Structure formats: structure tokens, C-alpha cells
Short mmCIF file of C-alpha atoms and ligand atoms in Angstrom, two decimals:
data_model
loop_
_atom_site.label_atom_id
_atom_site.label_comp_id
_atom_site.label_asym_id
_atom_site.label_seq_id
_atom_site.Cartn_x
_atom_site.Cartn_y
_atom_site.Cartn_z
CA MET A 192 -37.13 254.14 153.11
CA THR A 193 -36.26 257.42 151.51
CA ASP A 194 -39.38 257.62 150.16
CA ARG A 195 -41.23 256.80 153.02
CA ARG A 196 -39.38 259.67 155.05
CA ASN A 197 -39.71 261.91 152.28
CA PHE A 198 -43.89 260.85 152.58
CA LEU A 199 -43.94 261.58 156.13
CA LYS A 200 -42.09 264.71 155.96
CA ASN A 201 -44.37 265.82 152.99
CA SER A 202 -47.49 265.04 155.28
CA LEU A 203 -46.51 266.32 158.03
CA LEU A 204 -45.86 269.78 156.01
CA GLY A 205 -49.01 269.52 154.56
CA ALA A 206 -50.68 268.74 157.54
CA THR A 207 -48.88 271.56 159.46
CA ALA A 208 -50.20 273.63 156.58
CA SER A 209 -53.64 272.93 156.94
CA VAL A 210 -54.00 273.48 160.23
CA LEU A 211 -52.44 277.14 159.33
CA ALA A 212 -54.29 277.91 156.46
CA TRP A 213 -57.61 276.69 158.95
CA GLY A 214 -56.77 279.30 161.35
CA GLY A 215 -59.02 278.05 163.65
CA LYS A 216 -59.16 277.41 167.19
CA LEU A 217 -55.60 276.47 168.21
CA SER A 218 -53.61 278.99 170.06
CA ALA A 219 -49.97 278.93 170.71
CA ALA A 220 -50.88 280.12 174.13
CA ALA A 221 -52.25 277.08 176.81
CA PRO A 222 -55.53 277.91 177.77
CA GLU A 223 -53.88 278.46 181.28
CA SER A 224 -52.56 281.57 180.10
CA ARG A 225 -55.51 283.10 178.58
CA ALA A 226 -57.35 286.26 180.61
CA PRO A 227 -58.90 284.97 183.50
CA VAL A 228 -62.89 284.91 183.25
CA ALA A 229 -64.64 287.23 185.95
CA SER A 230 -64.39 285.82 189.31
CA GLY A 231 -67.43 284.09 190.62
CA ALA A 232 -67.83 282.28 187.31
CA ALA A 233 -67.37 279.24 188.97
CA ARG A 234 -69.48 276.02 188.43
CA VAL A 235 -69.39 272.55 189.35
CA ILE A 236 -71.99 269.99 188.20
CA SER A 237 -72.34 266.10 188.78
CA THR A 238 -74.69 263.21 187.54
CA TRP A 239 -77.23 262.05 189.99
CA ASP A 240 -78.48 263.03 193.09
CA PHE A 241 -75.24 262.03 195.37
CA GLY A 242 -73.95 265.03 193.23
CA VAL A 243 -75.04 267.52 195.12
CA ALA A 244 -72.62 266.40 198.38
CA ALA A 245 -69.66 265.83 195.74
CA ASN A 246 -70.43 269.22 194.32
CA GLN A 247 -70.18 270.91 198.07
CA ALA A 248 -67.02 269.58 198.28
CA ALA A 249 -65.83 270.55 195.22
CA TRP A 250 -67.32 273.85 196.09
CA THR A 251 -65.01 274.23 199.12
CA ILE A 252 -61.98 274.34 196.50
CA LEU A 253 -63.86 276.11 193.90
CA GLY A 254 -65.20 278.84 195.72
CA ALA A 255 -61.77 279.64 197.61
CA GLY A 256 -60.70 280.12 194.14
CA GLY A 257 -59.07 276.73 193.78
CA HIS A 258 -58.05 274.64 190.59
CA ALA A 259 -60.92 273.15 188.72
CA LEU A 260 -58.98 269.72 189.06
CA ASP A 261 -58.09 269.75 192.44
CA ALA A 262 -61.70 270.44 193.12
CA VAL A 263 -63.17 267.39 190.93
CA GLU A 264 -61.07 264.94 192.54
CA ALA A 265 -62.09 266.11 195.96
CA GLY A 266 -65.73 265.91 194.88
CA ALA A 267 -65.65 262.92 193.54
CA ARG A 268 -63.81 261.19 196.28
CA VAL A 269 -67.60 261.86 198.58
CA PRO A 270 -69.65 259.20 196.36
CA GLU A 271 -66.68 256.82 196.74
CA ALA A 272 -66.11 257.18 200.69
CA ASP A 273 -69.98 256.90 200.85
CA LEU A 274 -71.04 253.38 202.65
CA LYS A 275 -74.68 253.82 201.45
CA ASN A 276 -73.82 254.31 198.17
CA HIS A 277 -73.25 251.02 196.64
CA SER A 278 -72.33 251.93 192.93
CA VAL A 279 -69.23 254.16 193.62
CA GLY A 280 -65.91 253.45 195.56
CA ARG A 281 -66.39 251.61 198.75
CA ALA A 282 -69.13 249.37 199.44
CA GLY A 283 -69.88 249.02 195.59
CA TYR A 284 -71.78 246.28 194.64
CA PRO A 285 -69.44 243.57 193.49
CA ASP A 286 -68.90 241.48 190.17
CA ARG A 287 -70.47 238.38 189.97
CA ASP A 288 -67.28 236.22 191.49
CA GLY A 289 -68.00 238.84 194.71
CA HIS A 290 -64.99 241.19 193.89
CA VAL A 291 -65.55 244.97 193.73
CA THR A 292 -63.51 246.31 190.95
CA LEU A 293 -63.46 249.80 190.67
CA ASP A 294 -63.51 252.35 187.17
CA ALA A 295 -62.38 256.15 187.28
CA SER A 296 -61.28 258.65 185.26
CA ILE A 297 -59.87 262.51 185.45
CA MET A 298 -58.80 265.24 182.77
CA ASP A 299 -57.96 268.80 182.85
CA HIS A 300 -58.06 271.23 180.50
CA ASN A 301 -55.03 270.83 179.07
CA TYR A 302 -55.65 267.00 177.25
CA ASN A 303 -53.64 266.00 180.42
CA CYS A 304 -55.79 262.62 181.58
CA GLY A 305 -55.49 259.44 184.16
CA ALA A 306 -57.38 256.45 184.30
CA VAL A 307 -57.70 253.08 186.33
CA ALA A 308 -59.94 250.41 185.49
CA ALA A 309 -60.83 247.10 187.38
CA ILE A 310 -58.61 248.24 190.18
CA GLU A 311 -59.34 245.96 193.51
CA HIS A 312 -58.88 247.23 196.95
CA ILE A 313 -58.28 250.98 196.66
CA ALA A 314 -61.03 253.13 197.88
CA HIS A 315 -60.31 256.34 196.07
CA PRO A 316 -59.87 255.10 192.78
CA ILE A 317 -59.82 258.90 191.41
CA SER A 318 -56.94 260.17 193.24
CA VAL A 319 -55.04 256.87 191.85
CA ALA A 320 -56.15 257.61 188.09
CA ARG A 321 -54.67 261.41 189.06
CA ARG A 322 -51.46 259.62 189.89
CA VAL A 323 -51.26 257.98 186.56
CA MET A 324 -52.02 261.50 185.09
CA GLU A 325 -49.32 263.12 186.51
CA ARG A 326 -46.70 260.48 187.46
CA THR A 327 -46.54 258.00 184.68
CA PRO A 328 -46.33 258.49 181.06
CA HIS A 329 -49.47 256.65 180.57
CA VAL A 330 -53.26 257.40 180.74
CA LEU A 331 -54.92 254.01 181.89
CA LEU A 332 -53.70 251.36 184.52
CA VAL A 333 -55.69 248.33 184.63
CA GLY A 334 -56.34 245.54 187.36
CA GLU A 335 -53.27 244.09 189.23
CA GLY A 336 -50.97 246.48 187.78
CA ALA A 337 -53.36 249.59 188.54
CA LEU A 338 -52.94 248.04 192.07
CA GLN A 339 -49.14 247.82 192.19
CA PHE A 340 -49.13 251.12 191.04
CA ALA A 341 -51.23 252.76 193.74
CA LEU A 342 -49.41 250.75 196.44
CA GLU A 343 -45.99 252.18 194.99
CA GLN A 344 -47.58 255.53 195.62
CA GLY A 345 -48.85 254.78 199.02
CA PHE A 346 -52.26 254.15 198.71
CA LYS A 347 -53.92 251.74 201.31
CA LYS A 348 -54.91 247.68 200.45
CA GLU A 349 -58.38 247.46 201.94
CA GLU A 350 -61.31 244.88 201.70
CA LEU A 351 -64.16 246.86 200.06
CA LEU A 352 -66.56 244.70 200.19
CA THR A 353 -68.97 245.53 202.90
CA PRO A 354 -71.37 243.23 204.56
CA GLU A 355 -74.13 245.13 203.20
CA SER A 356 -73.02 244.61 199.54
CA ASP A 357 -71.91 241.17 200.45
CA LYS A 358 -75.34 239.63 201.73
CA ALA A 359 -76.78 242.16 198.55
CA TRP A 360 -74.57 239.55 196.22
CA HIS A 361 -75.70 236.61 197.95
CA GLU A 362 -79.14 237.64 197.38
CA TRP A 363 -78.30 238.12 194.16
CA LEU A 364 -76.65 234.56 193.46
CA LYS A 365 -79.73 232.82 194.23
CA THR A 366 -80.88 233.88 190.97
CA ALA A 367 -77.45 235.10 189.30
CA LYS A 368 -79.77 236.74 187.10
CA TYR A 369 -77.89 239.49 185.19
CA ASN A 370 -79.91 241.95 183.49
CA PRO A 371 -78.20 245.70 183.26
CA SER A 372 -79.72 246.59 180.88
CA ILE A 373 -83.07 247.53 182.08
CA ASN A 374 -83.54 251.16 183.50
CA SER A 375 -84.67 251.37 187.08
CA GLU A 376 -83.28 254.53 188.06
CA VAL A 377 -83.42 256.31 191.28
CA HIS A 378 -87.16 257.20 190.78
CA ASP A 379 -87.72 253.58 190.22
CA TYR A 380 -86.60 252.34 193.35
CA GLY A 381 -88.25 249.54 195.83
CA LYS A 382 -90.70 249.35 192.88
CA GLY A 383 -89.61 245.65 191.99
CA GLY A 384 -87.61 245.89 188.76
CA THR A 385 -85.94 243.02 187.21
CA THR A 386 -82.34 243.97 187.86
CA GLY A 387 -82.20 241.49 190.55
CA MET A 388 -81.54 243.76 192.88
CA PRO A 389 -82.93 244.03 196.54
CA GLY A 390 -86.28 245.94 196.19
CA GLY A 391 -85.54 246.42 192.56
CA ALA A 392 -83.01 249.14 193.46
CA ASN A 393 -80.78 250.19 190.40
CA ASN A 394 -77.87 248.09 189.39
CA HIS A 395 -75.73 251.00 188.07
CA ASP A 396 -75.35 254.92 188.97
CA THR A 397 -71.48 256.75 188.00
CA ILE A 398 -70.49 260.04 189.47
CA GLY A 399 -69.25 262.18 186.51
CA MET A 400 -68.37 265.79 187.47
CA LEU A 401 -67.34 268.79 185.39
CA ALA A 402 -66.10 271.82 186.83
CA ILE A 403 -64.69 275.64 185.57
CA ASP A 404 -62.88 277.45 188.16
CA ALA A 405 -62.69 281.23 188.47
CA GLN A 406 -59.77 281.23 186.01
CA GLY A 407 -61.53 279.43 183.44
CA ARG A 408 -59.87 276.06 183.83
CA MET A 409 -62.15 272.95 183.43
CA ALA A 410 -61.66 269.55 184.48
CA GLY A 411 -63.90 266.61 184.58
CA ALA A 412 -63.32 263.24 186.78
CA CYS A 413 -65.87 259.99 186.43
CA THR A 414 -65.65 257.22 188.88
CA THR A 415 -67.85 254.07 189.36
CA SER A 416 -68.33 250.31 190.53
CA GLY A 417 -69.39 249.68 187.18
CA MET A 418 -72.55 247.22 187.03
CA ALA A 419 -73.40 245.09 189.96
CA TRP A 420 -72.58 241.54 188.83
CA LYS A 421 -70.94 241.81 185.86
CA MET A 422 -68.64 239.93 184.30
CA ARG A 423 -64.81 239.52 186.32
CA GLY A 424 -62.80 241.82 184.12
CA ARG A 425 -65.69 243.80 182.61
CA VAL A 426 -64.56 247.57 182.25
CA GLY A 427 -67.42 250.18 181.82
CA ASP A 428 -67.12 253.82 179.58
CA SER A 429 -66.34 255.84 183.12
CA PRO A 430 -62.58 254.96 182.81
CA ILE A 431 -62.54 255.25 178.75
CA ILE A 432 -60.94 258.91 178.23
CA GLY A 433 -63.68 260.11 175.44
CA ALA A 434 -66.03 257.71 176.49
CA GLY A 435 -67.36 258.47 180.32
CA LEU A 436 -65.37 261.57 180.21
CA TYR A 437 -63.64 264.39 177.84
CA VAL A 438 -62.60 267.86 178.66
CA ASP A 439 -61.63 270.27 175.97
CA GLY A 440 -60.40 273.14 177.99
CA GLU A 441 -61.01 275.41 174.45
CA ILE A 442 -64.27 274.26 174.15
CA GLY A 443 -66.02 272.19 177.37
CA GLY A 444 -66.67 269.00 178.65
CA ALA A 445 -69.15 266.22 179.08
CA THR A 446 -69.40 262.90 181.33
CA SER A 447 -71.83 259.86 180.96
CA THR A 448 -73.85 257.66 182.95
CA GLY A 449 -75.70 254.43 182.37
CA VAL A 450 -75.05 251.29 180.19
CA GLY A 451 -71.23 251.37 179.69
CA GLU A 452 -70.98 249.54 176.30
CA GLU A 453 -73.31 251.46 174.69
CA VAL A 454 -71.70 254.81 175.24
CA ILE A 455 -67.94 253.41 174.35
CA ARG A 456 -69.33 252.33 170.76
CA ASN A 457 -69.81 255.86 170.43
CA ALA A 458 -67.45 257.42 171.98
CA GLY A 459 -70.02 259.27 173.78
CA SER A 460 -68.50 262.21 175.70
CA PHE A 461 -65.93 263.18 172.88
CA LEU A 462 -69.18 263.07 170.79
CA VAL A 463 -70.77 265.41 172.54
CA VAL A 464 -68.00 267.83 173.15
CA GLU A 465 -67.10 267.84 169.33
CA LEU A 466 -70.80 268.63 168.81
CA MET A 467 -70.40 271.61 170.96
CA ARG A 468 -67.07 272.63 169.18
CA GLN A 469 -69.62 272.46 166.23
CA GLY A 470 -71.72 275.24 167.92
CA ARG A 471 -74.60 273.22 169.95
CA SER A 472 -75.50 274.27 173.45
CA PRO A 473 -74.74 271.47 176.07
CA GLN A 474 -78.25 270.54 175.98
CA GLU A 475 -78.67 270.29 172.22
CA ALA A 476 -75.18 267.98 172.37
CA CYS A 477 -76.21 265.74 174.60
CA LYS A 478 -79.54 265.23 173.17
CA GLU A 479 -77.96 264.46 169.96
CA ALA A 480 -75.66 261.67 171.49
CA VAL A 481 -78.45 260.35 173.08
CA MET A 482 -80.46 260.01 169.58
CA ARG A 483 -76.90 258.27 167.99
CA ILE A 484 -77.32 255.27 170.49
CA VAL A 485 -81.46 255.32 170.55
CA LYS A 486 -81.17 255.36 166.30
CA ARG A 487 -78.33 252.50 166.58
CA ARG A 488 -80.37 250.52 168.89
CA LEU A 489 -84.10 251.80 168.73
CA GLU A 490 -85.43 248.66 170.32
CA ALA A 491 -83.02 248.34 172.98
CA SER A 492 -83.01 252.07 173.60
CA LYS A 493 -86.66 250.98 175.34
CA THR A 494 -85.04 249.09 178.47
CA ILE A 495 -81.79 250.65 178.38
CA GLN A 496 -80.50 254.34 180.18
CA VAL A 497 -77.70 256.65 178.70
CA GLY A 498 -77.72 259.89 180.23
CA PHE A 499 -74.95 262.66 179.22
CA LEU A 500 -74.31 265.78 181.24
CA ALA A 501 -72.11 268.68 179.84
CA MET A 502 -70.75 272.25 180.36
CA ASN A 503 -69.52 274.53 177.91
CA ARG A 504 -66.50 276.94 178.41
CA ALA A 505 -69.05 279.78 179.60
CA GLY A 506 -70.46 277.59 182.05
CA GLU A 507 -73.40 276.80 180.18
CA VAL A 508 -75.15 273.16 181.35
CA GLY A 509 -77.35 270.66 179.83
CA ALA A 510 -78.13 267.09 180.04
CA TYR A 511 -80.32 264.50 178.29
CA ALA A 512 -80.89 260.95 178.87
CA ILE A 513 -82.69 258.11 177.20
CA GLN A 514 -85.10 257.16 180.34
CA HIS A 515 -86.89 259.50 182.67
CA GLY A 516 -85.41 259.89 186.02
CA PHE A 517 -81.81 261.26 185.22
CA SER A 518 -80.93 264.05 187.74
CA TYR A 519 -78.05 266.32 188.05
CA ALA A 520 -76.23 268.48 190.49
CA VAL A 521 -75.44 272.19 190.03
CA CYS A 522 -73.31 274.13 192.03
CA ASP A 523 -72.33 277.99 191.38
CA ALA A 524 -71.82 281.37 193.87
CA LYS A 525 -75.64 281.34 193.76
CA LYS A 526 -76.58 278.43 194.74
CA GLN A 527 -74.64 275.28 196.11
CA ASP A 528 -77.34 272.51 196.44
CA GLY A 529 -79.11 272.67 193.05
CA LEU A 530 -80.73 269.29 191.71
CA ILE A 531 -81.81 269.06 187.97
CA PRO A 532 -84.17 266.54 186.64
CA SER A 533 -82.48 265.94 183.16
CA LEU A 534 -84.76 266.14 180.16
CA SER A 535 -85.21 262.63 178.38
CA LEU A 536 -86.49 260.51 175.46
CA TYR A 537 -88.89 258.64 176.78
CA THR A 538 -91.03 260.06 179.84
CA THR A 539 -92.07 256.94 181.08
CA SER A 540 -90.40 253.69 182.68
CA TYR A 541 -90.57 250.55 180.87
CA SER A 542 -88.87 248.57 183.96
C1 SD4 B 642 -70.59 251.34 183.72
N1 SD4 B 642 -71.37 253.64 183.02
O1 SD4 B 642 -69.98 250.81 184.16
C2 SD4 B 642 -71.23 252.82 183.88
C3 SD4 B 642 -72.66 252.77 185.33
C4 SD4 B 642 -73.20 253.67 184.94
O2 SD4 B 642 -75.16 254.79 185.67
O3 SD4 B 642 -72.74 255.00 184.69
N2 SD4 B 642 -74.19 253.53 185.54
O4 SD4 B 642 -71.46 251.42 182.51
#
């Protein structure tokens, strides 16, 4: 026992010594206490075209000098409430048994984070994720426990399956074909893909959002109903800190969209941030993270989509996807409705 205690003590001393010798980016002061960057440097970015409206909601907070964390929560709530959107929040397509189950995560510049996975009946999982972060000692609550916590916190229990989503689910049940791997992104809508979706529409799209505020604080949020018709209990990358979302206030943040299983296997968003730490631009980091997945899954990569979006502390933005069709929205003091097509590995669709 004494040996073990000595071993631990020595290891800790050794580790502290190496950190001190390294003298790298560790700072005694929290990022919050650093000198603020020039006002007007605030910026928010989001995945997909629905990110434009989400960014604008976030900008009402950022543009007024508010906190990045408040901004991403407010922004993520927009697609969560949008009944036309079937891949995030209320009206999301259900799992194969007809249950709408939602995943969400949130993270600030100081490694504070919270998440919920497979939560049902709560229209704004991003706000529950924030409560997990701020009011519990935990990072992730799932399923029944997450719902119980949300109700204790005063969130309302609601039916999230809308008649339209219910109809789509019943349509799907006719063949019950589950094929989440086929890329059928926004620009392929209506072309009759093989997703089993009405009109060949895509069966997934997540909002991932990253913001930097006028004081240089960063935050990120990610929220989704995950893959339509998924197995009951399936959880994707979005509520997994380091997979669907990661923020390091000293470096930058990253978020992902697409087939969550592939992102989880590579700890995708953490990887993007680590690559930025090593000096890559957000663009280069996103591309490298995509290429890691592609190298591992070369054949499959032709028919799956994964996209990363990143922003560093300087507010530089980058994105990269396997398939064409991924887009991201950028909003800052100059322009509030920017929508930019992402670069991608493949420029033609295999679906
Ligand atoms: C998931 N990554 O649940 C999410 C789905 C998604 O674009 O982002 N689709 O795997």
C-alpha cells in the first residue's frame, strides 16, 4: 500500500514536473480572465442551411456583447422548435419503434460540458444539457434518468411525434428498410435516394454550432434526433463530448454531422481540436479528421457522409466533408446570413 502511495505520489510529482518543464499552453489564469479581444470579433457558425436561422438567434446575444454559451443555447433551440425540420428536436423522425429520442451536448471555453442522450418528451434537449452541466456533478445523463432530471428542473413533458413524422414513420414501416449509411444530403432531396425516406430525403442532419463572443470566450452546442428509424437506444456522436462536439477555450472548437458511429470511432471533434493545437488551420484539421475516417473505411466512405466544422480562437473557420452537399452558416458583425458550401472529398454523389 505504502509502495503504491509512494508510486502515485512520485508519478504525480513527475507529471507536474514535466508540465512545468513543458511550459506550454497551460495558464494559471482561466481564459475568461484574459484580455478581451477587440469588440466586434464575435462570430457564430453552424452546420447546414438551417444554421442560418439558428445563427441569427445566437447573434441577438453575441451582437449585444453576450456570452457565447448563451448564444449557442439560444441558437440550437431554433431548429429544435422547427416543425419542418425532422432531424432535430420536436418533429424529429422517430426510432424504428416510433419513439422520438433526442441527443444534445453543450460545452464552454473552460471544459465545462453537459449532455443528454436518448431523452424523450422534452422539446429542448440542449437546455437540459446545459442544466446537466451547471446543476449536476455529471456530464451525461441518458434516457429515463435524463427525462426525470429534466422534469425535476421544470421542463414540460410533451409528445414530440408530430402527425407528419408519424406518417413518415408509417410509410417507412411498409418496407422497414434501415439504411443510414447512404448519403442523401440536402442537395439530393427528392431524387429518390435509398434511405427509405419520403421522396428520398435525407434521414439525418444535426445542428452543430460554435461561437466566439466579443470577450474571446468560445462555446459549442450540438443537438439532433439522430438517425431516423434507428434501433431503440441507439446514441450517436452528438451527445458524446469529443465526438460530436469539443471546445478548448485556448485553441478552438469543432463539431460534426453525419454517421455518428464513424465520428465516435475517431473521437472526431476532439481530433480536429488537437490538430488545430498542433498548428493546423480549421480547414486542414477538418480535412485530416475526415481523411482518417476515409482511410479506415475506404469502400464504405463512398456511401457515407461525415462532415466537420471548426473555428479557432482567432475566429478562423473551416469545414470538410466526405460527400458533397454539406454546407455551413457563418454569422458575424459584417454578415448575418452567410451560407457556405463545404469542401468535400467526393464531388459527385454515389446515392
Ligand atoms: C448521429 N451525427 O446521430 C448524428 C446525425 C447527423 O447529419 O448528424 N446527421 O449520428
